[in-house]
Tab-separated table of C-alpha atoms in Angstrom:
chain	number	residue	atom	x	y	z
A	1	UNK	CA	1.578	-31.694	11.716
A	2	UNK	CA	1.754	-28.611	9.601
A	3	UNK	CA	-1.937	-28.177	8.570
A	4	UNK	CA	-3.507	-24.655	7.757
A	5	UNK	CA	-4.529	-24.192	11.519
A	6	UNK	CA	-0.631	-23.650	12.272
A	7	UNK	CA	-0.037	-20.920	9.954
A	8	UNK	CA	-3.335	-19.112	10.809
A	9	UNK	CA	-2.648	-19.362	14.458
A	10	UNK	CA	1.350	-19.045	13.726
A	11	UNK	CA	0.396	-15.595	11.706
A	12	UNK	CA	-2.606	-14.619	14.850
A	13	UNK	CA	-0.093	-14.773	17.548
A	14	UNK	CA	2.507	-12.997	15.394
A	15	UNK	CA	-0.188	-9.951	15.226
A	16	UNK	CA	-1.453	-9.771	18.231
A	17	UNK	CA	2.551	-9.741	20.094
A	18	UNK	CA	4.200	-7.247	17.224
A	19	UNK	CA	1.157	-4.837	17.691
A	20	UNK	CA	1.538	-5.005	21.621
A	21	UNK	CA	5.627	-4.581	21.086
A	22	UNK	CA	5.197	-1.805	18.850
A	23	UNK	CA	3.003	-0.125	21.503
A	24	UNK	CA	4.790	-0.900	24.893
A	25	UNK	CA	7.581	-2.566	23.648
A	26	UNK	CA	11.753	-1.641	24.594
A	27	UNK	CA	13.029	1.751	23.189
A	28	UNK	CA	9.443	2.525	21.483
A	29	UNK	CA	10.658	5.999	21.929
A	30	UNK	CA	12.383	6.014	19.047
A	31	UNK	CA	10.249	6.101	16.156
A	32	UNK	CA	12.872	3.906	13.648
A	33	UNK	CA	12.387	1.136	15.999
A	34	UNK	CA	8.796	1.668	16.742
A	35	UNK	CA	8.637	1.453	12.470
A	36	UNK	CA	10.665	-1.513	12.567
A	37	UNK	CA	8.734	-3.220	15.170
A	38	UNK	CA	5.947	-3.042	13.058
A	39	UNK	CA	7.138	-5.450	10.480
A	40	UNK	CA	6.473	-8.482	12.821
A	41	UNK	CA	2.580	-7.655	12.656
A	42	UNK	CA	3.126	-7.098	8.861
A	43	UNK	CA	4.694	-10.656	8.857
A	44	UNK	CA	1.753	-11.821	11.191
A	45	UNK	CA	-1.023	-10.614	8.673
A	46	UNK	CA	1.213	-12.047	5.650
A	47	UNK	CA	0.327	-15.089	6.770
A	48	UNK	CA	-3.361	-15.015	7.647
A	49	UNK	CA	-3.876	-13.978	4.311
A	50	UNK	CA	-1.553	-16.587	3.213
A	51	UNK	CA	-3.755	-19.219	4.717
A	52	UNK	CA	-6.816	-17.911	3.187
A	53	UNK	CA	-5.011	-17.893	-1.019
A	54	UNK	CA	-5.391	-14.700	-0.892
A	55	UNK	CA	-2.377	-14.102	-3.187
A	56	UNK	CA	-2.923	-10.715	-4.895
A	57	UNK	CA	-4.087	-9.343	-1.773
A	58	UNK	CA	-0.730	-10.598	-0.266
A	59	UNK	CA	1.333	-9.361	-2.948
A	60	UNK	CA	-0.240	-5.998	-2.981
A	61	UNK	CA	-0.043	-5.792	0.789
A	62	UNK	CA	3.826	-6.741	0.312
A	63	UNK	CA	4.178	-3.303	-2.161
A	64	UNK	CA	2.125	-1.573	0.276
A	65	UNK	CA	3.596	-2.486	3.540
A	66	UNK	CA	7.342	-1.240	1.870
A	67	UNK	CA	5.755	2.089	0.444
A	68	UNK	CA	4.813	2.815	4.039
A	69	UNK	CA	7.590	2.163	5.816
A	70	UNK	CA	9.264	4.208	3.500
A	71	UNK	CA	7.211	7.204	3.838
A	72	UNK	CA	7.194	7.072	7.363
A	73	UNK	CA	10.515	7.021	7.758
A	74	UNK	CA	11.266	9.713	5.206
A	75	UNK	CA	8.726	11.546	7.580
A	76	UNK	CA	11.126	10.876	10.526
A	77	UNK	CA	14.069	11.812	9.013
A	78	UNK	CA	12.311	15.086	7.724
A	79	UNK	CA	11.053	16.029	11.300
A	80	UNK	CA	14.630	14.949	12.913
A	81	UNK	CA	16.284	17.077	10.375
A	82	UNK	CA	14.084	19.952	11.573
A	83	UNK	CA	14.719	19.840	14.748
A	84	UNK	CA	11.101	18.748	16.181
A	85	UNK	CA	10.658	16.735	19.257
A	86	UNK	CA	10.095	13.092	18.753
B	1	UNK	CA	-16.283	-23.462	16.988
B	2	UNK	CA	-18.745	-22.505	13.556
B	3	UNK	CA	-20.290	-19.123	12.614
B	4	UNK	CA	-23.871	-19.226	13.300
B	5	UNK	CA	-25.022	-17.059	10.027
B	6	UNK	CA	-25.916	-17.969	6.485
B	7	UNK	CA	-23.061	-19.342	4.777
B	8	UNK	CA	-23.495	-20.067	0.742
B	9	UNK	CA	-22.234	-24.002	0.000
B	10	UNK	CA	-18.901	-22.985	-2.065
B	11	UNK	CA	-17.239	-21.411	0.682
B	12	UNK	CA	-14.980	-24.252	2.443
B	13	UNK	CA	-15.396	-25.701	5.902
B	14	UNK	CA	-11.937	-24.515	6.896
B	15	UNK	CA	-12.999	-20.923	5.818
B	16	UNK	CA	-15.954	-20.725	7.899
B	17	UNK	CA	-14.048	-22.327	10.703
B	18	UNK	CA	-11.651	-19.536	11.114
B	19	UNK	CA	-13.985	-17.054	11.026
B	20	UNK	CA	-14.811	-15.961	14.401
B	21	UNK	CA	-10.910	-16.792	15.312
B	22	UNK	CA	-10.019	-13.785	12.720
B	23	UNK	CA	-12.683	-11.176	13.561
B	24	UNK	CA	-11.926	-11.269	17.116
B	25	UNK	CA	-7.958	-11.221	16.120
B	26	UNK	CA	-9.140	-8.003	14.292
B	27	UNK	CA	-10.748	-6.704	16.757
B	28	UNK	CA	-8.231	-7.272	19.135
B	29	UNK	CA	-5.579	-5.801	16.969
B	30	UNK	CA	-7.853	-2.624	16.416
B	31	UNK	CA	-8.685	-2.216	19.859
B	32	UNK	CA	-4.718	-2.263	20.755
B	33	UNK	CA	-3.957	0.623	18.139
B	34	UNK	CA	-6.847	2.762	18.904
B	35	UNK	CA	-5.982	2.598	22.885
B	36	UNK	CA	-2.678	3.357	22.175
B	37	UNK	CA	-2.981	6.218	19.712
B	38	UNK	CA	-5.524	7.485	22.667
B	39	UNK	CA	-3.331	7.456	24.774
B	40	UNK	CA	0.008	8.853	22.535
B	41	UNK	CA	1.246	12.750	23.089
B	42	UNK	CA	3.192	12.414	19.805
B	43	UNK	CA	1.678	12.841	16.476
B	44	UNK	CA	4.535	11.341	14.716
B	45	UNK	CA	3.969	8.201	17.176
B	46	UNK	CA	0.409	8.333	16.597
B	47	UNK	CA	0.552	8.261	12.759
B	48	UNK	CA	3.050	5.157	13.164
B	49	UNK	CA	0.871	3.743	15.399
B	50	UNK	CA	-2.283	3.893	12.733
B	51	UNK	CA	-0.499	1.486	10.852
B	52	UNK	CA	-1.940	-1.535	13.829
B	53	UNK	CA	-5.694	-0.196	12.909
B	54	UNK	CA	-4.943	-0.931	9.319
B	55	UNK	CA	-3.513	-4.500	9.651
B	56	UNK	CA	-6.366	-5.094	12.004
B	57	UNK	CA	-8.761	-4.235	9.516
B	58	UNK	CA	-7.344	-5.780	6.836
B	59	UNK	CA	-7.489	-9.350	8.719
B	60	UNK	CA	-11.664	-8.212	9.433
B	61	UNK	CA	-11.355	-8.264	5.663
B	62	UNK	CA	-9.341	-11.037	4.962
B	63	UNK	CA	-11.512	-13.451	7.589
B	64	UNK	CA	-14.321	-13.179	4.470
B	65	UNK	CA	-12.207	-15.653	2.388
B	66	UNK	CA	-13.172	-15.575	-0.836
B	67	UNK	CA	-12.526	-13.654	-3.958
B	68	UNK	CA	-14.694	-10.871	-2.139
B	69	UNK	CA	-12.068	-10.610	0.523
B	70	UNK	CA	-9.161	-9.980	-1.929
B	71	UNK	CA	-10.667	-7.400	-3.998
B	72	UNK	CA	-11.672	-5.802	-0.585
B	73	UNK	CA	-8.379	-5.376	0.104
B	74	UNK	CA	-6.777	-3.883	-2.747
B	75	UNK	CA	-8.970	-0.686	-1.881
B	76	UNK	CA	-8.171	-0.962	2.170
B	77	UNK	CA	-4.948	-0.870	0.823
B	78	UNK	CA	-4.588	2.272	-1.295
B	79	UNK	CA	-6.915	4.079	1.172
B	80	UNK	CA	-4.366	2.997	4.389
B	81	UNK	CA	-1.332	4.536	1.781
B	82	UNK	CA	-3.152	7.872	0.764
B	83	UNK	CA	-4.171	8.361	4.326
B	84	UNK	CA	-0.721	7.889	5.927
B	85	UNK	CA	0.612	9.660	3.057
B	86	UNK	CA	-1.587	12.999	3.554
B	87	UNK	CA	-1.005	13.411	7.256
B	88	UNK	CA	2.821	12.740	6.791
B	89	UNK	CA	3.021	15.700	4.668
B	90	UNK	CA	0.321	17.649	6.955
B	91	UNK	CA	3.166	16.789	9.688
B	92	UNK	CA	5.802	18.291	7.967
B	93	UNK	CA	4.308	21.369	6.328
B	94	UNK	CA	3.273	22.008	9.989
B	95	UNK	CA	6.452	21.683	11.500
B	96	UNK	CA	8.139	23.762	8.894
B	97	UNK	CA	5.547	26.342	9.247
B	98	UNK	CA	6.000	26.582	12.850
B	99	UNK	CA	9.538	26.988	12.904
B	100	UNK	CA	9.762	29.432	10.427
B	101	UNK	CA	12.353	28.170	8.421
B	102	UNK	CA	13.084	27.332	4.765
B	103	UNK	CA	14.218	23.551	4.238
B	104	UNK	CA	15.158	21.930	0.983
B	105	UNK	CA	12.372	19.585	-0.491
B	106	UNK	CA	14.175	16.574	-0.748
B	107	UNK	CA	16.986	16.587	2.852
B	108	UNK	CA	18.842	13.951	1.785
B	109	UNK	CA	21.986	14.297	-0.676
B	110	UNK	CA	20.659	11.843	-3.522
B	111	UNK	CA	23.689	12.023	-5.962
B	112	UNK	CA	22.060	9.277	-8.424
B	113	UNK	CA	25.021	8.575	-10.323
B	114	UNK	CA	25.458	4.962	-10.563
B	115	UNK	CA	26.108	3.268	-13.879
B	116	UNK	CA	22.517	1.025	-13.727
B	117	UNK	CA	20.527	4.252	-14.082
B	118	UNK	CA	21.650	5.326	-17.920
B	119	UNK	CA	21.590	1.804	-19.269
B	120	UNK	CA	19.054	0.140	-17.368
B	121	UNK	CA	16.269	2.133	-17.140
B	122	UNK	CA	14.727	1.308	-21.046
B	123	UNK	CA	15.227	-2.615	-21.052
B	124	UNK	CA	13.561	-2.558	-17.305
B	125	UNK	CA	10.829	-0.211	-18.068
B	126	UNK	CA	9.950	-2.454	-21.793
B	127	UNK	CA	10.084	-5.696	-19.775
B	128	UNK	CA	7.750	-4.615	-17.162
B	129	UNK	CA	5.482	-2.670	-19.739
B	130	UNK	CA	4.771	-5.658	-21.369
B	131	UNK	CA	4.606	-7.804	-18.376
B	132	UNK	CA	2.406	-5.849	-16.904
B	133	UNK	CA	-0.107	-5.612	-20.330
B	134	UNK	CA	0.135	-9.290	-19.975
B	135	UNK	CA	-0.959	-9.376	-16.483
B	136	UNK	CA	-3.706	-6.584	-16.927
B	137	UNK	CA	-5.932	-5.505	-14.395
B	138	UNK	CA	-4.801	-3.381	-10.556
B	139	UNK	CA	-1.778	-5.646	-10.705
B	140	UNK	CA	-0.705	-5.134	-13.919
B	141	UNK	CA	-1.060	-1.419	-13.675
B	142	UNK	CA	1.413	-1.882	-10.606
B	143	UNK	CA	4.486	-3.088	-12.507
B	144	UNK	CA	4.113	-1.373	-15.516
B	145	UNK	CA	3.753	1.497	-13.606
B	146	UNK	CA	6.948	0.338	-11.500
B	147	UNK	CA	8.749	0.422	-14.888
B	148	UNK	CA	7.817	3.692	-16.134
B	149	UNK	CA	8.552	5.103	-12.956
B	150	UNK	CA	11.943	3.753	-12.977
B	151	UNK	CA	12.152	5.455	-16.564
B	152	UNK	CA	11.339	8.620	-15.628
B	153	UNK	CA	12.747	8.809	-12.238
B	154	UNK	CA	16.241	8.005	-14.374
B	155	UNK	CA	15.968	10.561	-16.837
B	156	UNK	CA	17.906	13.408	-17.081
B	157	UNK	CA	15.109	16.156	-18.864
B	158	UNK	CA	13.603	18.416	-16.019
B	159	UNK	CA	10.650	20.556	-16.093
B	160	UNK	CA	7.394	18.729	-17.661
B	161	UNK	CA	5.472	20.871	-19.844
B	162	UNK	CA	2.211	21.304	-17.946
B	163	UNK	CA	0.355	19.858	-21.122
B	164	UNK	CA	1.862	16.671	-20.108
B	165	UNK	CA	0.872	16.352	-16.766
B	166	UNK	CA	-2.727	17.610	-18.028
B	167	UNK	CA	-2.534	14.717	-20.744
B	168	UNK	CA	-1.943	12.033	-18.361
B	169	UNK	CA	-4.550	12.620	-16.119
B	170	UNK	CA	-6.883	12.886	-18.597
B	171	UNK	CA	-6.520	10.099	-20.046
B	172	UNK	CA	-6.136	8.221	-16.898
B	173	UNK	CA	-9.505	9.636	-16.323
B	174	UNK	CA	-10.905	8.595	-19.450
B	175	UNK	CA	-9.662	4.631	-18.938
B	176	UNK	CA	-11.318	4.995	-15.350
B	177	UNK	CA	-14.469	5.536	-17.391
B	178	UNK	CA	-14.176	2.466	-19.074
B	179	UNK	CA	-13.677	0.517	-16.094
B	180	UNK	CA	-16.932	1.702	-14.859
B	181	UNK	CA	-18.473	1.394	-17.929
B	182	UNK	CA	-16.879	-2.271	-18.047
B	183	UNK	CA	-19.306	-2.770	-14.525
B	184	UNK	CA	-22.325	-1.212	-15.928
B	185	UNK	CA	-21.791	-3.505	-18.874
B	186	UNK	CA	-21.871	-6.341	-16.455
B	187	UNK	CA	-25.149	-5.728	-14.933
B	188	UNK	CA	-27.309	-4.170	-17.854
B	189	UNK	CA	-26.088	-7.333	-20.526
B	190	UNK	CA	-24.742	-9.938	-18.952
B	191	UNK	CA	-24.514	-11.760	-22.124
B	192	UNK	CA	-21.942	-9.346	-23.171
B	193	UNK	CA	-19.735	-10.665	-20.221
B	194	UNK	CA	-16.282	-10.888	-21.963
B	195	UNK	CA	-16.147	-7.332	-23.524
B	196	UNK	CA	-16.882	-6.085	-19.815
B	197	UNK	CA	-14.184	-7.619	-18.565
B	198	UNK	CA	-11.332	-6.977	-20.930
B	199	UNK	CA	-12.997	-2.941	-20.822
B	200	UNK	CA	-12.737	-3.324	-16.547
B	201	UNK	CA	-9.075	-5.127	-16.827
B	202	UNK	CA	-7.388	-2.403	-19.561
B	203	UNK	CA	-9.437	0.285	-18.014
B	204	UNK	CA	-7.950	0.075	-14.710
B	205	UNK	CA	-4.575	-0.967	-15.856
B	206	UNK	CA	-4.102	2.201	-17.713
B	207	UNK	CA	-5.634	4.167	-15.036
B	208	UNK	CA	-2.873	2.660	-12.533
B	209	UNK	CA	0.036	2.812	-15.049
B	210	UNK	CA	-0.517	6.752	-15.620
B	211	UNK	CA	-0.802	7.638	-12.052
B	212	UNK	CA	2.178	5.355	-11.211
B	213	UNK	CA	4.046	7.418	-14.080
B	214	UNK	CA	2.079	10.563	-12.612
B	215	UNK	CA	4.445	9.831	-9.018
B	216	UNK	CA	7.310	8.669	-11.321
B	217	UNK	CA	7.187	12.583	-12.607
B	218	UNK	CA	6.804	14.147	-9.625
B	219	UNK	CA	9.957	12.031	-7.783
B	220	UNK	CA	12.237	13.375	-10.660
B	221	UNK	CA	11.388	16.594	-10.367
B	222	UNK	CA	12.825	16.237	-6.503
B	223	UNK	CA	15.516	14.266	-6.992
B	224	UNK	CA	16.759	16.314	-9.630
B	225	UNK	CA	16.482	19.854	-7.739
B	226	UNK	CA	20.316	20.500	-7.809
């Protein structure tokens, strides 16, 4: 049934497909959705370290993960709002 | 399918199981983002696209699973966020620079005036203080630092005195000594085992609360340009 195997595998799978749709994935060429499409990785990784108790490493990633989507995105909306090609 | 090196007794079966499963998920993972930042024109794209080396690395990390794997990755961490941070800004100063243009610091219109930000911010910032003095230790220094950012994000005062800023990392510096003096305590006498860790736990709590606060200052003094 629902052993640890399912969420490690559940979380591996998760990685490996959201990293490949963040790089070759549809409308990559906008960098919002190429941001976005990295949460499903982040998701991924949240639960491989899920399945190994790693809590304060999963909390901390959680804080980290949000800082750096919002950075990058302030870093979009900075470059848009210069005018530089994306 | 079991790792073939020395493995100590108190790790679990189910740890050592997945072991080879999560380095080659790493690897995998690491060998996507590095083909594809090879192979990406953009810069913008590529920094995005660094994010993929870091998770990657992070589950190399996590596939230790112990307590060695999760204070591992508290420092991935904060090195993956300075490093993203840093060329972000190298992006932008380099885009400004080559067009030739002056741009505001902060683009968009942030017009904080909502109610929650003159009577919240001093019940928020006490209950996460103390939380976080409870918690002690990296994660401690997290939320208290969340809460004195919040305060001084939500304050109205501009311009710091640069005393201040010079106060804060000093003694920010001076509780990073004691952490390491906390470890050094833990190797030379042992015996002394419970005054090295309270010195390691406060020592990095304060050291994270006061560079929290640190960012706390320097996001007021942008939101409040107008």
């Amino acid at each position: 049934m629902l052993d640890i195997y399912t969420w490690f595998y559940t979380g591996v799978v998760l990685v490996i497909i959201g990293s490949i749709g963040s790089v070759i994935g549809p409308g990559v060429n906008d960098p919002v959705i190429r941001t976005l499409n990295l949460e499903i990785p982040a998701i991924g990784l949240s639960l491989i370290l899920l399945t190994y108790n790693s809590t304060i490493a999963l909390l901390t990633y959680i804080a980290a993960t949000t800082i750096i989507t919002m950075i990058l995105l302030r870093a979009i909306v900075r470059l848009e709002e210069l005018g530089a090609e994306l | 399918m079991t790792a073939t090196v020395l493995v100590p007794n108190v790790v679990s079966p189910v740890v050592v199981g997945l072991f080879l499963p999560a380095v080659f998920t790493g690897i995998i993972v690491g060998l996507i983002g590095l083909l594809s930042i090879s192979y990406q024109k953009n810069d913008l794209h590529a920094l995005i696209l660094t994010d993929i080396v870091g998770i990657g690395m992070l589950i190399i990390v996590a596939s230790v699973g112990t307590d060695l794997a999760e204070s591992l990755v508290l420092p991935g961490l904060v090195v993956e966020l300075a490093e993203i941070m840093a060329i972000s800004e190298i992006l932008m100063s380099r885009e400004i620079r080559k067009q030739g243009k002056t741009v505001d610091l902060m683009p968009m219109p942030l017009n904080l005036d909502m109610e929650v930000l003159t009577t919240a911010p001093i019940f928020f910032a006490i209950i996460l203080v103390a939380y976080g003095a409870f918690l002690s230790g990296f994660t401690g220094g997290a939320i208290a630092g969340g809460g004195i950012l919040f305060y001084v994000i939500t304050r109205l005062a501009r311009g710091v005195p640069a005393n201040i800023w010079e106060g804060l990392a000093g003694a920010s510096g001076i509780a990073w000594c004691l952490w390491l003096v906390g470890f050094l305590i833990f190797f030379v006498a042992p015996d002394y085992w419970l005054l090295a860790l309270f010195l390691s736990a406060f020592g990095v709590f304060i050291k994270v609360t006061f560079k929290a606060s640190l960012v706390g200052v320097m996001g007021r003094e942008e939101f409040k340009k107008e």
